[in-house]
Amino acid sequence: MQKHIQSVSAYVVLMAAIMTALTWAMPAKIVGLFVVSGLAVGSLYALGGIGLVVLYRATGVLNLGAGAIGAFSVMLAWQLDVRGWPAPLTWLAAIGVATGLSLIYGRLIAPRLAWRDPVVKAVATLGLALIVLGVTAFLWEDDVRKFSLPTDEVGVTILGLRVTVTRLIVACAAVAIVVGISLFLAWTRVGLQMRSLANDRDLSALLGVPILRVETQAWGIAGAIAGFTGLMFGDLVRLEPTIITFLVIPCIAAAICGRLHSLGLVLVGGLSIGVIESLMTLSPTFKSVRSMAPFVIAALVLMWMQRGRRPLFAGDQ
Amino acid sequence: MKRLLVLGLAVLGAATLSGTAAAQDKPRCGAGNGTAATGAPIKVGGIFGNAAPGDFSSATDAAKAFFDCVNASGGIHGRPVQYMIENDQWNPELAGQAASKLVRDEGVVAMVGNASFVEMSVNAPLYARENIMAMASGCAVSECFESSSIVSTNQGPLASSVGAAIYAVEELGAKNISCIGLAIPSVGNWSCGAVEEYMASKGLAGSSVLLNPAAPDVNSGLLEAIASGADTMLVNLPAGLAIAVLGSAKEQDIRDTYKWISSTPLYDRSVPGALGEYWDGAMFVNAELTPFDGTGPDNVHWLSVMDAYAKAEDPRDTFSQAGYLSAKFFTQMLEAMDPGDIDVRAKVTAAIKAIAGYRSDLICGPYYVGEVDRHMPNHAGTMVKVSGAGFEVVRECYEYEGPYFAPLIEAEKKFGLR
């Protein structure tokens, strides 16, 4: 526990130091604008990262296909909207299809890889990502499209920056999912079984935990989160399947900040990555490399976390 | 039996008549005699880029439609054009392979309708070495315009951005423009840099903000542009990214705080719908070629050729206009050559370089090539603004100015075009 607090403290101090260095002698008003802008993007990273960690904790699979599933779902929502479906139905259809896609993979393919190394499982989901992206690109040729939600029209001003209700929904959803999933894991029987699987899959199987059923439920939850995240990315980033598909990469960086385990730290990691990336815009030296921020931060976290401990992706041994 | 014979003749006659009517409905292209071309084909190549996240194939689609029309109309000196198209998929290795296949293996006499971010940068040296000209239609990088072997009918981001900036200065009273471009070498810094030079040449202020094409956070880029103190935002980005930036601007409700202008990517039929009512009347866009609904003979002919020879789903956009125009000028040039020379690449290249003063209502100025180390014949355009579900012309053909265009204007004087 003490080591954990030490790690979190070190992370917070490091992030604060980087932020101070980037904003040194800058007017507070300008800094405020960029901080709020960064928090808005960071909450998207956190949301995506939380979905990844929920699944990883229960199944040991880092789903690199989550972005592609989200991209497919938001494209479907757009298509249904164009065809005149009521907006809430298009959102539900998108989340439903994302859940379905995730369940299909989780039920049909993931069990066949259950005893392989985590890296093999992750690479298999990269195949899923490329297939789903290929189908999406086949169904929707490159064109100018816009997906928007009614909540885009309403906003509040925070530190001089107007923040739409959609962005607030993302931030609130990220926190709500962290709290909800944490409670689910702590207080429900399925949650207990998921924690058990995450801790030791072999032992859980011996104890009679219905592995396939529990993992299927985890894939379903992760799919629903991927669908919701896809809708948010489509609205707040842009409606381009490739961009949304590969947004899974900074989300992985956020997930790594939580060591693929702590949902709270994923939230902190996602938000801090977003803010630092945004603040780098203020630096003439670093602004051209700001897209590297998630990976540099993830690499630093990995190096810190790995000191003297078992490496990430070590498998079940 | 006699009745049957009469009925058969009547059906045959009706079929012949309807066939003739259909043939008459189809547009004619080139100077052919109206009978489908036969004989040894004239080999011509074309390379486009199509893979996520962008599709530039409309240029080669339109060039192909034009060549199909030429072939159906009698060909060039009675011979058909064999138009071979390759997709570089934005991959430099594939772009190099495609050019090598067409230029070395197939022995094409020229490249026509090329449109890519990648192809020209990779293949410009090969084209120079092999003494072949590329009459391109979708140039986007500096290497494409600053090559002795490539000439394009489109303007690209530099000319189009400077054109938009000129409009903002002269018509909207802009004093300080922030150009939001792509952080891709030879694209964003090159085109936004020319805007800065133009503004400096007028004693005004200009700055650049470069965005990573895959960046999820466009808001920071917009904030950087705001922090520059600009009174005008020049959005010089592919349409998808541009719409994301304008979405952020809408989020901040800063439409009325700044003047908003854009280079050509936002001149696309689907853009007004994607932008929504918020930008109605507030977004000014530079059009590199004539407006889509132009009533000039070439623009009308372009649409009829596309309807008759292209797929219904092929875009009718700026690159499509440019692809049609490159193919048309190429055909016009070959028709003026001695029929015995049109298979000799060196003579075709020399004939292309001798093009001077070709005109079309699709572009504002004369099209020319010449033996020079840079080509940008199309450097005058039209300005439109988003209006309802479409666009409204706010300034007819006007020529661009600024330090970048000075050598081009000098060359045009030498060619007797001024």
XYZ file of C-alpha atoms in Angstrom:
735
model
C 0.000 0.000 0.000
C 2.820 2.339 0.975
C 4.568 1.572 -2.286
C 1.332 2.262 -4.169
C 0.902 5.655 -2.515
C 4.562 6.364 -3.251
C 4.013 5.584 -6.935
C 0.883 7.735 -7.228
C 2.603 10.608 -5.409
C 5.614 10.362 -7.687
C 3.324 10.432 -10.744
C 1.390 13.465 -9.509
C 4.613 15.332 -8.685
C 6.084 14.494 -12.111
C 2.967 15.652 -13.953
C 2.766 18.845 -11.880
C 6.441 19.555 -12.611
C 5.935 19.063 -16.354
C 2.843 21.272 -16.339
C 4.649 23.998 -14.410
C 7.600 23.878 -16.795
C 5.323 24.133 -19.821
C 3.291 27.048 -18.450
C 6.075 28.996 -16.735
C 5.438 32.762 -16.950
C 2.291 32.253 -19.024
C -0.827 34.325 -18.238
C -3.184 32.334 -15.996
C -6.102 32.953 -18.364
C -4.323 31.326 -21.293
C -3.138 28.416 -19.138
C -6.714 27.914 -17.891
C -8.010 27.659 -21.447
C -5.479 25.003 -22.361
C -5.955 23.064 -19.112
C -9.725 22.847 -19.622
C -9.215 21.924 -23.283
C -6.761 19.205 -22.217
C -9.138 17.868 -19.572
C -11.811 17.555 -22.269
C -9.548 15.431 -24.476
C -8.076 13.603 -21.498
C -11.518 12.479 -20.381
C -11.897 10.827 -23.809
C -8.588 8.993 -23.322
C -9.687 7.990 -19.832
C -13.045 6.718 -21.060
C -11.361 4.557 -23.710
C -8.727 3.377 -21.216
C -11.344 2.394 -18.640
C -13.083 0.161 -21.205
C -9.770 -1.553 -21.927
C -8.957 -2.118 -18.263
C -12.408 -3.496 -17.397
C -11.923 -6.233 -19.995
C -8.266 -6.823 -19.184
C -8.979 -7.320 -15.516
C -11.567 -9.992 -16.191
C -10.124 -11.788 -19.205
C -6.473 -10.852 -19.502
C -7.123 -9.511 -23.011
C -5.946 -6.041 -24.010
C -8.545 -5.360 -26.698
C -6.852 -3.361 -29.446
C -10.053 -3.743 -31.469
C -12.099 -1.541 -29.115
C -11.485 1.561 -31.255
C -12.544 -0.204 -34.451
C -15.732 -1.479 -32.780
C -16.457 2.063 -31.578
C -15.801 3.433 -35.084
C -18.178 0.907 -36.664
C -20.879 1.671 -34.127
C -20.761 5.439 -34.582
C -20.768 5.056 -38.384
C -23.871 2.893 -38.017
C -25.502 5.513 -35.788
C -24.753 8.164 -38.411
C -26.184 5.986 -41.177
C -29.374 5.277 -39.263
C -29.712 8.971 -38.452
C -29.388 9.812 -42.159
C -32.150 7.285 -42.837
C -34.413 9.130 -40.453
C -34.316 6.924 -37.371
C -35.073 8.731 -34.090
C -31.768 9.811 -32.553
C -32.051 7.811 -29.275
C -32.699 4.657 -31.287
C -29.549 5.236 -33.363
C -27.472 5.561 -30.170
C -28.988 2.415 -28.701
C -28.432 0.560 -31.972
C -24.783 1.684 -31.999
C -24.158 0.532 -28.429
C -26.096 -2.672 -29.116
C -24.075 -3.511 -32.228
C -20.796 -2.747 -30.439
C -21.858 -5.044 -27.611
C -22.795 -7.706 -30.166
C -19.476 -7.474 -32.011
C -17.575 -7.679 -28.759
C -19.658 -10.658 -27.613
C -19.107 -12.493 -30.901
C -15.351 -12.147 -30.522
C -15.485 -12.892 -26.804
C -17.575 -16.010 -27.263
C -16.175 -17.457 -30.484
C -12.515 -16.482 -30.703
C -11.259 -15.341 -27.318
C -11.901 -18.713 -25.561
C -9.690 -20.454 -28.142
C -6.830 -18.165 -27.141
C -7.545 -18.302 -23.421
C -4.377 -20.210 -22.540
C -2.045 -18.236 -24.768
C 0.253 -15.448 -23.622
C -1.353 -12.023 -23.115
C 0.693 -10.657 -26.022
C -0.804 -13.262 -28.378
C -4.286 -12.391 -27.138
C -3.623 -8.685 -27.735
C -2.254 -9.291 -31.228
C -5.361 -11.350 -32.073
C -7.529 -8.342 -31.222
C -5.369 -6.295 -33.583
C -6.624 -8.675 -36.275
C -10.168 -7.963 -35.090
C -9.437 -4.222 -35.373
C -8.185 -4.530 -38.943
C -11.133 -6.700 -40.029
C -13.723 -4.375 -38.484
C -11.922 -1.328 -39.919
C -11.807 -2.997 -43.350
C -15.535 -3.730 -43.247
C -16.242 -0.179 -42.085
C -14.124 1.299 -44.893
C -15.907 -1.000 -47.373
C -19.374 0.015 -46.197
C -18.651 3.733 -45.846
C -16.320 5.164 -48.464
C -14.245 8.182 -47.552
C -16.549 11.195 -47.498
C -17.285 14.303 -45.493
C -19.600 13.422 -42.610
C -20.562 14.924 -39.269
C -22.069 13.170 -36.293
C -23.484 15.372 -33.589
C -25.511 14.997 -30.443
C -28.170 17.436 -29.177
C -25.999 18.062 -26.111
C -23.431 19.796 -28.359
C -25.685 22.836 -28.484
C -25.590 23.553 -24.750
C -22.473 24.461 -22.813
C -20.996 26.118 -19.747
C -17.938 28.339 -19.465
C -15.092 27.013 -17.320
C -11.950 29.153 -16.881
C -12.873 31.100 -20.006
C -13.421 28.045 -22.195
C -16.874 26.979 -23.293
C -17.395 23.302 -22.548
C -20.352 21.568 -24.143
C -22.643 19.275 -22.209
C -21.383 16.391 -24.388
C -17.867 16.884 -23.008
C -19.268 17.068 -19.478
C -21.124 13.811 -20.174
C -17.826 12.194 -21.190
C -16.093 13.387 -18.015
C -19.039 12.354 -15.821
C -19.375 9.017 -17.642
C -15.689 8.275 -17.083
C -16.074 8.922 -13.336
C -19.432 7.094 -13.199
C -18.033 4.041 -14.974
C -15.028 3.957 -12.638
C -17.330 4.121 -9.590
C -19.937 1.773 -11.067
C -17.478 -0.892 -12.186
C -15.566 -0.656 -8.905
C -18.798 -1.216 -6.953
C -19.801 -3.992 -9.357
C -16.484 -5.740 -8.851
C -16.581 -5.262 -5.090
C -20.194 -6.100 -4.312
C -21.610 -8.526 -6.875
C -21.038 -12.245 -7.310
C -20.048 -11.794 -10.968
C -17.673 -9.026 -9.877
C -16.122 -11.372 -7.356
C -15.736 -14.009 -10.053
C -14.128 -11.450 -12.382
C -11.660 -10.462 -9.678
C -10.965 -14.083 -9.063
C -10.254 -14.659 -12.764
C -8.010 -11.629 -12.884
C -6.086 -12.911 -9.884
C -5.561 -16.523 -10.987
C -7.418 -18.013 -13.899
C -6.282 -21.627 -13.258
C -7.220 -21.563 -9.602
C -10.569 -19.926 -10.396
C -11.365 -22.714 -12.828
C -10.539 -25.323 -10.162
C -12.801 -23.526 -7.691
C -15.705 -23.773 -10.118
C -15.894 -20.206 -11.420
C -17.855 -20.406 -14.716
C -15.057 -18.891 -16.746
C -16.777 -18.705 -20.115
C -19.905 -17.095 -18.692
C -18.007 -14.549 -16.632
C -15.705 -13.665 -19.521
C -18.679 -13.314 -21.878
C -20.236 -10.851 -19.474
C -16.960 -8.917 -19.365
C -16.820 -8.809 -23.178
C -20.404 -7.542 -23.217
C -19.677 -4.750 -20.739
C -16.486 -3.807 -22.635
C -18.411 -3.788 -25.936
C -21.071 -1.464 -24.517
C -18.356 0.890 -23.238
C -16.618 0.730 -26.661
C -19.919 1.612 -28.370
C -20.512 4.553 -26.052
C -16.889 5.688 -26.457
C -17.256 5.436 -30.255
C -20.300 7.727 -30.161
C -18.369 10.251 -28.081
C -15.258 10.070 -30.303
C -17.399 10.408 -33.439
C -18.995 13.524 -32.034
C -16.071 15.178 -30.271
C -13.083 14.124 -32.393
C -14.427 13.535 -35.899
C -16.398 10.990 -37.858
C -13.464 9.242 -39.528
C -13.264 5.493 -38.862
C -9.471 5.303 -39.111
C -8.936 8.130 -36.650
C -11.401 6.626 -34.166
C -9.928 3.133 -34.593
C -6.418 4.246 -33.751
C -7.487 6.455 -30.857
C -7.224 3.195 -28.957
C -3.460 3.870 -28.834
C -3.522 6.929 -26.521
C -6.267 5.118 -24.592
C -3.803 2.268 -24.023
C -1.343 4.843 -22.694
C -4.002 5.930 -20.189
C -4.669 2.281 -19.317
C -0.958 1.692 -18.752
C -0.896 4.648 -16.344
C -3.326 2.580 -14.288
C -1.084 -0.456 -14.823
C -4.022 -2.126 -16.565
C -5.566 -2.570 -13.135
C -6.575 0.558 -11.258
C -9.563 2.287 -12.852
C -8.995 5.388 -10.721
C -5.432 5.711 -11.949
C -6.569 5.226 -15.548
C -8.804 8.248 -15.036
C -5.934 10.264 -13.555
C -3.595 9.051 -16.321
C -6.010 9.913 -19.136
C -6.715 13.380 -17.770
C -3.048 14.170 -17.156
C -2.048 12.976 -20.627
C -4.740 15.198 -22.163
C -3.654 18.244 -20.163
C 0.064 17.813 -20.869
C -0.598 17.241 -24.560
C -2.661 20.416 -24.627
C -0.122 22.473 -22.649
C 2.678 21.386 -24.986
C 0.955 23.580 -27.585
C 2.213 26.558 -25.571
C 5.840 25.532 -25.994
C 7.487 26.513 -29.298
C 9.979 23.677 -28.709
C 7.533 20.887 -27.913
C 4.369 21.808 -29.781
C 5.376 19.913 -32.915
C 5.870 16.686 -30.927
C 2.801 16.944 -28.715
C 1.227 13.842 -30.227
C 4.062 11.868 -28.605
C 2.929 12.883 -25.114
C 0.751 9.815 -24.379
C 3.521 7.404 -25.300
C 6.301 9.241 -23.476
C 4.173 9.396 -20.340
C 3.215 5.712 -20.671
C 6.887 4.766 -21.130
C 7.881 6.750 -18.023
C 5.099 5.109 -16.014
C 6.136 1.657 -17.234
C 9.761 2.244 -16.294
C 8.751 3.487 -12.837
C 6.273 0.680 -12.237
C 8.526 -2.098 -13.440
C 11.344 -1.343 -11.096
C 11.968 -4.558 -9.166
C 8.566 -6.034 -10.000
C 7.145 -8.560 -12.386
C 6.910 -7.153 -15.896
C 3.635 -6.289 -17.557
C 2.435 -8.975 -19.998
C 4.264 -11.607 -17.955
C 1.474 -14.102 -18.503
C -0.187 -16.099 -15.808
C 2.919 -17.750 -14.441
C -45.712 -15.100 -92.033
C -45.751 -11.711 -93.711
C -47.143 -10.149 -90.540
C -44.368 -11.710 -88.519
C -41.784 -10.368 -90.942
C -43.227 -6.866 -90.726
C -43.331 -7.087 -86.941
C -39.716 -8.279 -86.853
C -38.609 -5.440 -89.107
C -40.500 -2.955 -86.970
C -38.824 -4.214 -83.787
C -35.400 -4.119 -85.488
C -36.069 -0.605 -86.718
C -37.175 0.564 -83.283
C -34.084 -0.984 -81.699
C -31.816 0.685 -84.266
C -33.505 4.033 -83.752
C -33.297 3.835 -79.978
C -29.661 2.763 -80.250
C -28.890 5.687 -82.523
C -30.711 8.040 -80.180
C -28.740 6.698 -77.229
C -25.482 7.139 -79.163
C -26.500 10.672 -80.061
C -27.277 11.403 -76.384
C -23.751 10.499 -75.366
C -21.255 13.363 -75.414
C -18.409 13.423 -77.954
C -14.793 13.918 -76.888
C -11.793 14.878 -78.997
C -11.686 15.329 -82.726
C -12.626 11.744 -83.632
C -15.054 10.863 -86.418
C -17.669 9.380 -84.102
C -16.811 5.742 -84.809
C -15.256 3.767 -81.980
C -11.465 3.853 -82.213
C -9.537 0.760 -83.282
C -5.913 -0.179 -83.764
C -2.892 -0.175 -81.503
C -3.655 1.657 -78.258
C -1.768 4.720 -77.048
C -0.520 3.782 -73.593
C -1.086 6.374 -70.878
C -0.621 5.939 -67.100
C -2.169 7.458 -64.005
C -1.555 7.042 -60.254
C -3.954 8.008 -57.500
C -4.008 7.570 -53.743
C -6.890 5.815 -52.086
C -6.701 4.333 -48.629
C -7.929 5.511 -45.296
C -8.092 8.370 -44.502
C -8.349 9.913 -47.994
C -9.504 9.094 -51.492
C -8.046 11.075 -54.415
C -9.376 8.666 -57.054
C -11.914 11.102 -58.477
C -9.151 12.666 -60.623
C -8.248 9.423 -62.395
C -11.940 8.415 -62.497
C -12.694 11.569 -64.474
C -9.629 11.179 -66.722
C -10.704 7.598 -67.435
C -14.242 8.737 -68.244
C -12.819 11.300 -70.673
C -10.524 8.771 -72.377
C -13.422 6.282 -72.643
C -15.393 9.057 -74.282
C -12.480 9.806 -76.632
C -12.240 6.129 -77.592
C -15.973 5.897 -78.262
C -15.799 9.104 -80.293
C -13.092 7.923 -82.659
C -9.901 8.049 -80.585
C -6.794 10.108 -81.243
C -5.804 9.903 -84.888
C -8.218 6.969 -84.967
C -6.417 5.064 -82.197
C -7.775 4.350 -78.712
C -6.151 5.445 -75.477
C -5.259 2.609 -73.112
C -5.423 4.322 -69.725
C -3.729 2.277 -67.007
C -4.377 3.352 -63.427
C -2.588 2.354 -60.219
C -3.387 3.059 -56.566
C -0.433 4.029 -54.353
C -2.518 3.580 -51.169
C -0.499 6.457 -49.655
C 2.434 4.066 -49.491
C 5.745 5.408 -50.892
C 6.937 1.895 -51.765
C 3.738 1.131 -53.689
C 3.924 4.550 -55.348
C 7.434 3.774 -56.589
C 6.392 0.320 -57.801
C 3.356 1.735 -59.599
C 5.422 4.339 -61.451
C 8.103 1.805 -62.328
C 5.481 -0.599 -63.704
C 3.788 2.050 -65.820
C 6.835 3.992 -66.985
C 9.413 1.210 -67.417
C 7.423 -2.005 -67.922
C 4.394 -0.710 -69.794
C 6.240 2.102 -71.531
C 3.467 4.694 -71.228
C 4.068 7.877 -73.205
C 2.839 10.147 -70.406
C 1.152 10.162 -67.015
C -2.229 11.890 -66.829
C -4.575 12.664 -63.929
C -2.174 11.733 -61.115
C -3.540 12.669 -57.695
C -1.792 11.809 -54.455
C -0.013 13.174 -51.406
C 2.722 10.604 -51.848
C 3.227 9.678 -55.476
C 4.723 12.930 -56.747
C 7.253 13.292 -53.942
C 8.481 9.749 -54.567
C 8.369 9.668 -58.357
C 9.374 13.172 -59.478
C 13.054 12.120 -59.851
C 12.020 9.008 -61.838
C 9.867 11.066 -64.196
C 12.788 13.447 -64.788
C 15.223 10.556 -65.360
C 12.875 8.762 -67.755
C 12.020 12.018 -69.572
C 8.292 11.590 -69.097
C 5.777 14.277 -68.184
C 3.019 13.867 -65.614
C -0.012 16.009 -66.431
C -1.330 15.707 -62.889
C -4.670 16.732 -61.422
C -4.326 16.396 -57.668
C -1.062 17.889 -56.468
C -0.845 18.632 -52.748
C 2.871 18.790 -51.882
C 5.613 21.219 -52.853
C 7.580 18.568 -54.793
C 4.638 18.227 -57.147
C 4.663 21.893 -58.122
C 8.398 22.386 -57.944
C 9.346 19.718 -60.483
C 10.358 20.029 -64.117
C 8.382 16.868 -64.971
C 5.020 17.473 -63.301
C 2.351 20.023 -64.166
C -1.064 20.036 -62.566
C -4.458 21.465 -63.390
C -5.306 21.888 -59.706
C -3.792 24.593 -57.512
C -2.925 22.747 -54.342
C -2.933 24.109 -50.806
C -0.441 26.930 -51.360
C -2.163 28.791 -54.180
C -5.617 28.094 -52.795
C -4.664 29.331 -49.309
C -3.012 32.473 -50.639
C -6.103 33.011 -52.809
C -8.332 32.784 -49.740
C -6.001 35.135 -47.827
C -6.099 37.697 -50.667
C -9.895 37.657 -50.556
C -9.890 38.082 -46.778
C -7.506 41.050 -46.987
C -9.177 42.776 -49.918
C -12.841 42.052 -49.209
C -13.146 41.248 -45.517
C -10.519 43.670 -44.179
C -8.268 41.014 -42.605
C -5.129 42.383 -40.927
C -3.795 39.299 -39.166
C -4.364 35.800 -40.509
C -3.633 32.552 -38.701
C -3.253 29.689 -41.155
C -4.190 26.322 -39.633
C -2.454 23.689 -41.764
C -1.278 20.098 -41.723
C 1.907 19.140 -39.912
C 3.128 17.200 -42.953
C 6.445 18.242 -44.502
C 6.031 20.027 -47.854
C 2.334 20.653 -47.198
C 1.384 22.703 -44.117
C 4.587 24.666 -43.559
C 4.956 25.242 -47.306
C 1.433 26.512 -47.939
C 0.928 28.406 -44.668
C 4.449 29.834 -45.057
C 3.406 31.361 -48.393
C 0.391 32.939 -46.681
C 2.714 34.474 -44.094
C 4.945 35.789 -46.908
C 1.939 37.279 -48.693
C 0.758 38.983 -45.502
C 4.284 40.310 -44.839
C 4.454 41.643 -48.411
C 1.346 43.698 -47.620
C 2.725 44.912 -44.265
C 0.214 42.727 -42.417
C 0.620 39.928 -39.877
C 0.407 36.209 -40.457
C 1.145 33.067 -38.482
C 0.898 29.294 -38.843
C -0.561 26.587 -36.649
C 0.239 23.055 -37.795
C -1.960 20.136 -36.771
C -1.041 16.477 -36.783
C -3.467 14.786 -39.225
C -4.341 12.119 -36.654
C -4.577 14.522 -33.710
C -7.732 14.030 -31.688
C -7.288 17.372 -29.984
C -7.966 20.086 -32.554
C -9.128 22.441 -29.824
C -5.560 23.203 -28.739
C -4.667 24.089 -32.327
C -7.604 26.447 -32.477
C -6.626 27.977 -29.137
C -3.079 28.455 -30.465
C -4.494 30.289 -33.472
C -6.590 32.453 -31.166
C -3.537 33.167 -28.995
C -1.699 34.483 -32.077
C -3.949 37.546 -32.032
C -5.341 36.834 -35.487
C -8.548 38.434 -36.695
C -8.994 35.834 -39.457
C -8.768 32.058 -39.357
C -7.622 30.336 -42.522
C -8.536 26.651 -42.359
C -6.108 24.902 -44.703
C -6.870 21.265 -43.921
C -8.472 18.179 -45.468
C -12.264 18.434 -45.172
C -12.656 15.974 -42.261
C -10.091 17.736 -40.087
C -11.340 21.171 -41.172
C -14.863 20.259 -40.061
C -13.474 19.116 -36.709
C -11.721 22.488 -36.260
C -14.888 24.340 -37.213
C -16.803 22.094 -34.803
C -14.479 23.258 -32.023
C -15.007 26.864 -33.098
C -18.755 26.316 -32.941
C -18.337 24.800 -29.484
C -16.609 28.014 -28.399
C -19.205 30.082 -30.292
C -16.490 32.251 -31.838
C -17.902 32.440 -35.367
C -18.621 36.156 -35.114
C -15.351 36.979 -33.346
C -13.265 36.096 -36.412
C -13.464 36.003 -40.170
C -13.374 32.436 -41.477
C -11.788 31.422 -44.757
C -10.617 28.135 -46.200
C -8.650 26.598 -49.026
C -10.399 24.330 -51.544
C -10.925 21.091 -49.531
C -14.056 22.615 -48.025
C -15.427 23.267 -51.516
C -17.293 19.988 -51.644
C -21.004 19.411 -52.093
C -21.314 17.506 -48.818
C -19.604 20.177 -46.702
C -22.499 22.642 -46.143
C -24.646 19.817 -44.771
C -21.824 18.584 -42.534
C -21.134 22.101 -41.240
C -24.769 22.830 -40.476
C -26.681 26.099 -40.235
C -24.181 27.654 -37.824
C -21.732 28.369 -40.645
C -24.306 29.505 -43.172
C -22.990 32.708 -44.740
C -19.944 32.856 -42.460
C -17.482 30.486 -44.159
C -15.641 31.713 -47.257
C -13.955 29.052 -49.379
C -11.532 29.306 -52.274
C -12.440 27.222 -55.330
C -9.444 26.202 -57.452
C -11.513 25.469 -60.522
C -14.816 26.826 -61.732
C -17.888 26.286 -59.495
C -19.522 22.871 -59.954
C -22.680 24.403 -61.378
C -20.772 26.620 -63.827
C -22.461 26.999 -67.196
C -19.296 27.146 -69.323
C -19.075 24.566 -72.134
C -16.261 22.526 -70.543
C -17.955 22.375 -67.159
C -21.212 21.237 -68.765
C -19.280 18.750 -70.900
C -17.389 17.429 -67.829
C -20.678 16.620 -66.103
C -22.147 14.985 -69.214
C -18.982 12.882 -69.719
C -19.133 11.799 -66.078
C -22.807 10.887 -66.417
C -22.182 8.919 -69.603
C -18.852 7.213 -68.867
C -18.224 7.236 -65.105
C -19.963 5.401 -62.313
C -22.881 7.179 -60.695
C -21.084 7.071 -57.337
C -17.839 8.640 -58.652
C -17.547 12.087 -57.016
C -18.139 15.182 -59.155
C -15.676 17.316 -57.207
C -12.685 19.602 -57.803
C -10.270 16.716 -58.425
C -12.778 15.279 -60.884
C -12.851 18.577 -62.787
C -9.047 18.666 -62.714
C -8.769 15.053 -63.945
C -11.142 15.758 -66.812
C -9.183 18.868 -67.748
C -5.777 17.163 -67.726
C -7.126 14.398 -69.978
C -8.729 16.968 -72.279
C -5.555 19.030 -72.627
C -3.490 15.868 -73.159
C -5.860 14.719 -75.916
C -5.802 18.164 -77.512
C -2.001 18.096 -77.488
C -1.756 14.575 -79.004
C -4.243 15.492 -81.724
C -1.967 18.360 -82.742
C 1.043 16.028 -83.029
C 2.180 14.130 -86.063
C 0.425 10.693 -85.830
C 3.776 8.995 -86.342
C 5.253 10.612 -83.213
C 2.622 9.830 -80.597
C 4.239 6.571 -79.503
C 7.627 8.187 -79.005
C 7.832 9.292 -75.394
C 10.532 11.915 -75.964
C 8.428 13.590 -78.651
C 5.280 13.457 -76.485
C 7.236 14.969 -73.588
C 8.561 17.727 -75.854
C 5.034 18.396 -77.135
C 3.644 18.601 -73.592
C 6.409 21.028 -72.616
C 5.509 23.122 -75.641
C 1.889 23.568 -74.474
C 1.148 27.252 -74.048
C -2.090 29.137 -73.842
C -4.619 26.268 -73.703
C -7.859 27.661 -72.348
C -10.914 26.273 -70.612
C -13.781 27.726 -68.627
C -12.817 25.281 -65.859
C -9.793 27.442 -64.992
C -9.441 31.200 -64.883
C -6.144 31.611 -66.693
C -4.212 29.989 -69.535
C -2.723 26.509 -69.124
C 0.908 26.138 -70.082
C 3.871 23.920 -69.289
C 7.259 25.072 -70.570
C 10.803 23.938 -69.885
C 10.978 25.265 -66.317
C 11.788 23.838 -62.897
C 8.370 24.580 -61.385
C 4.841 24.495 -62.763
C 1.695 26.074 -61.396
C -0.294 27.304 -64.381
C -3.509 27.503 -62.371
C -3.026 30.365 -59.937
C -6.263 32.292 -60.241
C -9.505 31.176 -58.665
C -12.990 31.912 -57.450
C -14.254 32.611 -53.958
C -17.503 31.140 -52.691
C -19.280 31.185 -49.362
C -21.360 28.526 -47.682
C -24.962 29.420 -48.372
C -27.831 27.195 -47.342
C -27.228 23.683 -48.585
C -24.692 24.835 -51.184
C -22.314 27.632 -52.108
C -22.686 31.127 -53.516
C -19.993 32.811 -55.616
C -18.789 35.978 -53.880
C -15.871 36.802 -56.170
C -15.397 35.683 -59.746
C -12.000 34.731 -61.210
C -9.174 36.699 -59.611
C -5.451 36.247 -59.862
C -3.280 35.534 -56.835
C -0.275 37.611 -55.903
C 2.630 37.330 -53.509
C 6.319 36.454 -53.531
C 5.726 32.796 -54.462
C 4.031 33.702 -57.739
C 6.641 36.207 -58.960
C 8.790 33.602 -60.834
C 5.653 32.094 -62.400
C 4.541 35.460 -63.690
C 8.023 36.091 -65.102
C 7.859 32.739 -66.931
C 4.433 33.588 -68.334
C 5.811 36.848 -69.700
C 8.559 34.884 -71.440
C 5.976 32.528 -72.969
C 4.049 35.518 -74.283
C 1.036 34.776 -72.111
C 1.044 38.269 -70.586
